[in-house]
Structures are given as C-alpha cells and as structure tokens.
CSV table of C-alpha atoms in Angstrom, one decimal:
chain,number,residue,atom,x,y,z
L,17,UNK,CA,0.0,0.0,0.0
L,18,UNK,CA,1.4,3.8,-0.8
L,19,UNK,CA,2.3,5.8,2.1
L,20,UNK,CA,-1.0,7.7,3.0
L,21,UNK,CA,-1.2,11.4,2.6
L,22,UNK,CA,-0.2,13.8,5.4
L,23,UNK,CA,-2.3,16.6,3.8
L,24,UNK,CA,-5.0,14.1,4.3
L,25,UNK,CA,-4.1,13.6,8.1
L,26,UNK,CA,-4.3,17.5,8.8
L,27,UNK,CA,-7.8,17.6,7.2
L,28,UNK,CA,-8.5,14.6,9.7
L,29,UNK,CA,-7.1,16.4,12.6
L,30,UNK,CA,-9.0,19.9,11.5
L,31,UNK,CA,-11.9,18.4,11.7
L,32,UNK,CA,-11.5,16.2,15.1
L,33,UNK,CA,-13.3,17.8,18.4
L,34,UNK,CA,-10.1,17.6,20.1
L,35,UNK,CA,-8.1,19.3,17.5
L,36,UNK,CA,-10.4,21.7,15.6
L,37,UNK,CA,-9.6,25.0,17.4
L,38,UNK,CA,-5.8,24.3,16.6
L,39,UNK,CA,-4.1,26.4,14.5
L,40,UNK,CA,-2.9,25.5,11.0
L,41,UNK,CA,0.9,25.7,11.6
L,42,UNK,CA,0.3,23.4,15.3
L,43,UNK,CA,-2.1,21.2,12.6
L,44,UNK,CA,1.1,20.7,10.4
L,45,UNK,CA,3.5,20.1,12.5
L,46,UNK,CA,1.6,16.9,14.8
L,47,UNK,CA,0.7,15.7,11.1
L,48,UNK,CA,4.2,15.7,9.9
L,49,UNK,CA,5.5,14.0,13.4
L,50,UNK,CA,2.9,11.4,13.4
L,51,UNK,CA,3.9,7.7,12.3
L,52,UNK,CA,2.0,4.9,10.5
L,53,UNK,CA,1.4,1.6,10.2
L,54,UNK,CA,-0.4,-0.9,7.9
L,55,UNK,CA,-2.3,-3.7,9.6
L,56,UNK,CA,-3.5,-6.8,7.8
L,57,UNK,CA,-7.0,-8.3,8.5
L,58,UNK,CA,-6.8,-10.0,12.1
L,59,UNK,CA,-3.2,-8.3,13.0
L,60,UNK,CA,-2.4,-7.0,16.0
L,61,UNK,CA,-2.3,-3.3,17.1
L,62,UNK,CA,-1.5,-3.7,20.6
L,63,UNK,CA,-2.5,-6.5,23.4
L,64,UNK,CA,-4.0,-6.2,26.7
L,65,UNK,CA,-1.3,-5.7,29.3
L,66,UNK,CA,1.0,-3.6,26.7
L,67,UNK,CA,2.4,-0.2,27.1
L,68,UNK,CA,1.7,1.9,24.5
L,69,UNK,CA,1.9,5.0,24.3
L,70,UNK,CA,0.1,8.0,22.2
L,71,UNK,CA,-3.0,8.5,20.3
L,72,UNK,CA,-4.2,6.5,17.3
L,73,UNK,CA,-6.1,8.2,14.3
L,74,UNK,CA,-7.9,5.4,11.9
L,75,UNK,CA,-6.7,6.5,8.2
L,76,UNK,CA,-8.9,3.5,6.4
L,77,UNK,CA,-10.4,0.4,7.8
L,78,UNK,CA,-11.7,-1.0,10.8
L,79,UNK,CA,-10.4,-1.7,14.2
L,80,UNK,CA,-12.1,-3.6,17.1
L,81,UNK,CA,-11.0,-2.7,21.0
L,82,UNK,CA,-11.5,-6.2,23.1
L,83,UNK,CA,-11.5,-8.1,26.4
L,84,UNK,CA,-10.7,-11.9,26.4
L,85,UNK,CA,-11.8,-13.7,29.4
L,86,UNK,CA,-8.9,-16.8,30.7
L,87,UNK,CA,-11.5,-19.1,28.3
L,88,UNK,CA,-10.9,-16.9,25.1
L,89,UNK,CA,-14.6,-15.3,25.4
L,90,UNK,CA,-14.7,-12.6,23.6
L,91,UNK,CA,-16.1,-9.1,24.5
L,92,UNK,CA,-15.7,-6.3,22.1
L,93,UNK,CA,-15.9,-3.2,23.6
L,94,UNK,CA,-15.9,-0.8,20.4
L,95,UNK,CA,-15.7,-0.8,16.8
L,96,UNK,CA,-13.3,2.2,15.1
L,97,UNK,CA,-13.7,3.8,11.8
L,98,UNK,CA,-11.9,6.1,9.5
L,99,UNK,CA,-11.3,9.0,10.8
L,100,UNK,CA,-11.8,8.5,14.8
L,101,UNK,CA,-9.4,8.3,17.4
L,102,UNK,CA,-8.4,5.5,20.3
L,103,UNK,CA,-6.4,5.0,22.8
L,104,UNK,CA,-6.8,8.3,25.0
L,105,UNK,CA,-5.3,6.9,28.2
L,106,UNK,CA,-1.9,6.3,26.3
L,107,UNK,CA,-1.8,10.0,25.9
L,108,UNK,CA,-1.3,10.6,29.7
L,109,UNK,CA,0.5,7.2,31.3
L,110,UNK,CA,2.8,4.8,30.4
L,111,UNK,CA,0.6,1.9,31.5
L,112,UNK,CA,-0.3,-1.2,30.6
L,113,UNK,CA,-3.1,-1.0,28.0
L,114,UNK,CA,-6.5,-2.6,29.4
L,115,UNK,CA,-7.8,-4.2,26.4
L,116,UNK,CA,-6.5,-5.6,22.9
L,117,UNK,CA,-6.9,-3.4,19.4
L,118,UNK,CA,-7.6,-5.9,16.5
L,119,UNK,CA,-7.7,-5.0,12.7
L,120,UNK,CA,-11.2,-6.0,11.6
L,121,UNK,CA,-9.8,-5.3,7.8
L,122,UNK,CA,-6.7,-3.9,5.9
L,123,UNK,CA,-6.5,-1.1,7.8
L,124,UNK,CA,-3.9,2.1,7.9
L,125,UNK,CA,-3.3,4.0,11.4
L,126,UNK,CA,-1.5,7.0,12.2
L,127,UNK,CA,0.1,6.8,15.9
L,128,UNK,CA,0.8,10.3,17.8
L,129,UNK,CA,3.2,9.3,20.8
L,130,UNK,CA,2.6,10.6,24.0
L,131,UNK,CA,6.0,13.1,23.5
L,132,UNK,CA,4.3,14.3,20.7
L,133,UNK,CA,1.4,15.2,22.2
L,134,UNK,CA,2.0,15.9,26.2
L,135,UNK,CA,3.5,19.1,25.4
L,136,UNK,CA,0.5,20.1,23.5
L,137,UNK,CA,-1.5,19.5,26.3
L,138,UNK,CA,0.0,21.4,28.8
L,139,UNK,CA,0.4,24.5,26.6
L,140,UNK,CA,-3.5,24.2,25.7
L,141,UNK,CA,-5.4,23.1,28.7
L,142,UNK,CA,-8.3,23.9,26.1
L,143,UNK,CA,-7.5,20.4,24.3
L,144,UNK,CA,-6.2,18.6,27.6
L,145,UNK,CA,-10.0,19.4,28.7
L,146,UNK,CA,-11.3,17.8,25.0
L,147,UNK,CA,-9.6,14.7,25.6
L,148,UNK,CA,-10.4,14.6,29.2
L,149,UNK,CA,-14.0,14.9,28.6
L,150,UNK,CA,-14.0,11.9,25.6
L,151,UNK,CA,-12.4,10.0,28.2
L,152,UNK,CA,-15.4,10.9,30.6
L,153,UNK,CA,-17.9,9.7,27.6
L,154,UNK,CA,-15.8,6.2,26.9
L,155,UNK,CA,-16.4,5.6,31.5
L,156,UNK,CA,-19.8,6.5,30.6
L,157,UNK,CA,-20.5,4.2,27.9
L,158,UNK,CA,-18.5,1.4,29.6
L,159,UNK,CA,-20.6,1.5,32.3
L,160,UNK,CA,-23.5,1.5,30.9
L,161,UNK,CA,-22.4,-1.5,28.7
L,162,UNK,CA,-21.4,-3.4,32.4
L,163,UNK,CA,-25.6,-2.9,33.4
L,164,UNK,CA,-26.9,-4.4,30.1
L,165,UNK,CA,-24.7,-7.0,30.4
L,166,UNK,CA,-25.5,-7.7,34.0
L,167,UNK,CA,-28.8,-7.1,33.4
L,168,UNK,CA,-30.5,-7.3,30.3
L,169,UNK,CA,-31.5,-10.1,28.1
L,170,UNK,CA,-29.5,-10.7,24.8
L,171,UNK,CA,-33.0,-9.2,23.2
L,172,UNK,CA,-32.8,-6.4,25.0
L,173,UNK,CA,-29.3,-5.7,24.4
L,174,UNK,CA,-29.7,-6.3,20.9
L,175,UNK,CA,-32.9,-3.9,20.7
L,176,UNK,CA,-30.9,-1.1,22.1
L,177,UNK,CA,-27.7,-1.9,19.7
L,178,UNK,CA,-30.1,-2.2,16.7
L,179,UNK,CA,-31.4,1.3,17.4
L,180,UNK,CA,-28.4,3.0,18.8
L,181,UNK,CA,-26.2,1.9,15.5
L,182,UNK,CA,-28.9,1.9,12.5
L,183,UNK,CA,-28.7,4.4,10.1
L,184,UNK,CA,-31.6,5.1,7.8
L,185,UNK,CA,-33.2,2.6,9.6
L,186,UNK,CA,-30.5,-0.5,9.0
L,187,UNK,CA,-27.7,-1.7,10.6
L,188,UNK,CA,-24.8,-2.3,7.5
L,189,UNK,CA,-22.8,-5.5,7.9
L,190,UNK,CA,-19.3,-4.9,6.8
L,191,UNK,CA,-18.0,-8.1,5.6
L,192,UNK,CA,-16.5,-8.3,8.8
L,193,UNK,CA,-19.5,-8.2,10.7
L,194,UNK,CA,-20.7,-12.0,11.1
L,195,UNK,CA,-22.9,-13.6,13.5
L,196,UNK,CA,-20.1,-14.5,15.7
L,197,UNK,CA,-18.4,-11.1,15.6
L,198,UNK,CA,-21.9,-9.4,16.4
L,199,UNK,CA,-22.2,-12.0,19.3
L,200,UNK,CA,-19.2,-10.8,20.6
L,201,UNK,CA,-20.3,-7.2,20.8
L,202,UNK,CA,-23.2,-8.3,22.8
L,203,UNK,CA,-21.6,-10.5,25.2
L,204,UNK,CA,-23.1,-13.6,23.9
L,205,UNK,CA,-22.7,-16.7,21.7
L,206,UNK,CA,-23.9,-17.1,18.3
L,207,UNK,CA,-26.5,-20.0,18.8
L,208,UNK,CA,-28.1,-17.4,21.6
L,209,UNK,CA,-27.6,-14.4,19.3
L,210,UNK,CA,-29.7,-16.2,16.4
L,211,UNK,CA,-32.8,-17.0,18.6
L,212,UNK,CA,-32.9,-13.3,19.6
L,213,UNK,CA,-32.6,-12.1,16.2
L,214,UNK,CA,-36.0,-14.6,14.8
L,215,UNK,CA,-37.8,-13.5,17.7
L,216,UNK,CA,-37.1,-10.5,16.8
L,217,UNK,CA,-37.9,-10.8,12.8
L,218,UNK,CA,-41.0,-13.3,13.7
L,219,UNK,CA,-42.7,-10.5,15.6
L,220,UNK,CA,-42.4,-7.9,12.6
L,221,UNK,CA,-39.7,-6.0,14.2
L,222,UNK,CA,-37.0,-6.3,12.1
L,223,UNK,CA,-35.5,-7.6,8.5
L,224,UNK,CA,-32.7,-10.0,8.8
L,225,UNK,CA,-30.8,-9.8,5.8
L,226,UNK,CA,-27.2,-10.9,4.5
L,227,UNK,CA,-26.1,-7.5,4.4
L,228,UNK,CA,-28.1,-5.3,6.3
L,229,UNK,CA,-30.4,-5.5,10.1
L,230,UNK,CA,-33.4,-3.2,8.6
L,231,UNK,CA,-35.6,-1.6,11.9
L,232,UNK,CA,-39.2,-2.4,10.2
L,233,UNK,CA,-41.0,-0.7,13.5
L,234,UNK,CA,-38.8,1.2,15.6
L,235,UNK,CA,-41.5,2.3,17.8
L,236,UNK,CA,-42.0,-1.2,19.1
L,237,UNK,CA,-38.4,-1.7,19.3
L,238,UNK,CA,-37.4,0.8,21.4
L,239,UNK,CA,-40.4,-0.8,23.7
L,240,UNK,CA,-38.5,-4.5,23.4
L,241,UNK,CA,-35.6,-2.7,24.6
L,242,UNK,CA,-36.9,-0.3,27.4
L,243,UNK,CA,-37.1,-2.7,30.6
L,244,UNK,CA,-36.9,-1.8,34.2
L,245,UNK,CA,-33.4,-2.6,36.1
C-alpha cells in the first residue's frame, strides 16, 4: 500500500473535536510528526497488558477494541472507523493497555506518541480538557455497557444496539461483521444471538438480511428494549 497522505491527516485532525480550534501551523506540524502503520486483517495493534503509548487516528479500515476472558470469550468493547481516534489513556500514562486493538480489515493508522502530544496539552489546557471529557464519555459508555450485560437479556441488548447503530433505519454489515463477531459485541454466543434475532424478525420487528439489520417498527423496538433494572 502507498504511504498515505499527510495533507489528508491535517484535514482529519481539523476536523476532530479535540483538535479543531488548533491552528494550522500546530495542525502541520503533529501531522508531519505522526507515524503509521499498515495492519493486515486480524493483525495485532497492541495487546492487553501492553504499554503503548500515544494517540491512534484510523486513516482507512476498521479496528475492534477487546477483552478476552482466561477461556478466550470474547467481548468487544468498540468498533473504530476512519477518521476516529483510540487510545486516549496512552496520551497521559505509560501503563499497561486494558484491552486488545484488532484490525477488523486492511487497515492504515497514524500513531501520535505521548512526546508528541504531552506538550501540546499542557500549553492548551483547552485540548487537555477535550480529551479529558471523551475519556469521561468512553467511562460512561462502559458502564453502561457493564448494566446491560448484568442485566438485560440478549434481546434487549440487541434492541438497544439495533437502534443505537442503525442508520436510515438498518444496521450495514461490513464483511466483517458475522454472526459470531456481532455476538461478541453483545456478550453472547452465536446460537443465543440467532434466537434473539428470529424472535425479533418473527414479531415484525426487524428484517434479517445478508447484508443489512433493517428496523421495520422502531417504535416497538425501542419498547422490546426499554425494561426496568
């Protein structure tokens, strides 16, 4: 694959939250000091237990964040497109990373290291305060994904993701995206998964196709997924 664009990577950085009220010449220069890397389909971008350190910016592909119980369960976390950003706590410590980063598909990163960046931060506590708060919204999320999976049914938990993730009404499966890869996300196994999905379908709910979850009545979805704790 040809080295990817740094001209692109500034446009990607302008228009990131964290970085957006930069200006140009800062833009440039974290664009020209930033390294990347090509990952195969399946390849490693760090593993639990790791240090890495600095900021990763998804250039093309897909990237999955994981937990693997002692078993090998899997429990994905997140899912990482072009154009977002991962691995915020290896901005500010040189600690061991609490999860594992998977490539999904041929994907290309760019990698800011924490030397890069710290100084950045202290001299804008404007941006220290972005990436601060994201963090805040990743606890946030995280905990709320702990309650569904204490709590909820796997057809709950697949209501809510169905709804949550479905643009225009349908959930697009990447060719990455199979039954055991969307089992994964909800803290399940595939046989389990299925039944949830025909219950769903069988009461008019939703369209199960090869390539694409439609929402058929999102209305009564979003009641199959609202339960008390």
């Amino acid at each position: 694959m040809s080295h990817p664009d740094r001209d692109a990577l500034y446009e990607q950085l302008q228009q990131t939250p964290y970085f957006a009220g930069l200006d140009a010449e800062t833009l440039h220069r974290l664009a020209s000091l930033a390294t990347w890397h090509e990952y195969a389909p399946g390849a490693i971008v760090f593993l639990e237990g790791e240090i890495n350190a600095g900021l990763y910016s998804v250039h093309s592909g897909w990237v999955k964040v994981v937990k693997f119980s002692p078993d090998g369960r899997e429990q994905v976390l997140r899912y990482i497109g072009a154009g977002e950003l991962f691995n915020e706590i290896g901005v500010f410590l040189a600690r061991p990373n609490p999860a594992t980063a998977i490539a999904l598909e041929q994907s290309v990163l760019w990698h800011l290291h924490r030397s890069v960046l710290q100084p950045l931060l202290t001299a804008r506590p404007d941006l220290l305060l972005h990436v601060m708060a994201n963090m805040a919204d990743r606890i946030t999320y995280l905990a709320g994904m702990v309650a569904d999976l204490s709590l909820h049914t796997v057809e709950v938990r697949l209501a809510r993701l169905l709804l949550d993730a479905a643009t225009d009404g349908a959930l697009v499966r990447h060719a990455w995206l199979t039954q055991a890869e969307l089992a994964a996300r909800l803290g399940t196994v595939p046989d389990v998964l299925n039944r949830a999905l025909r219950a769903l379908a069988e009461a008019g709910l939703i369209r199960v196709e090869r390539k694409q979850i439609t929402v058929l009545d999102r209305p009564a979805l979003a009641k199959r997924a609202t339960v008390e704790l």
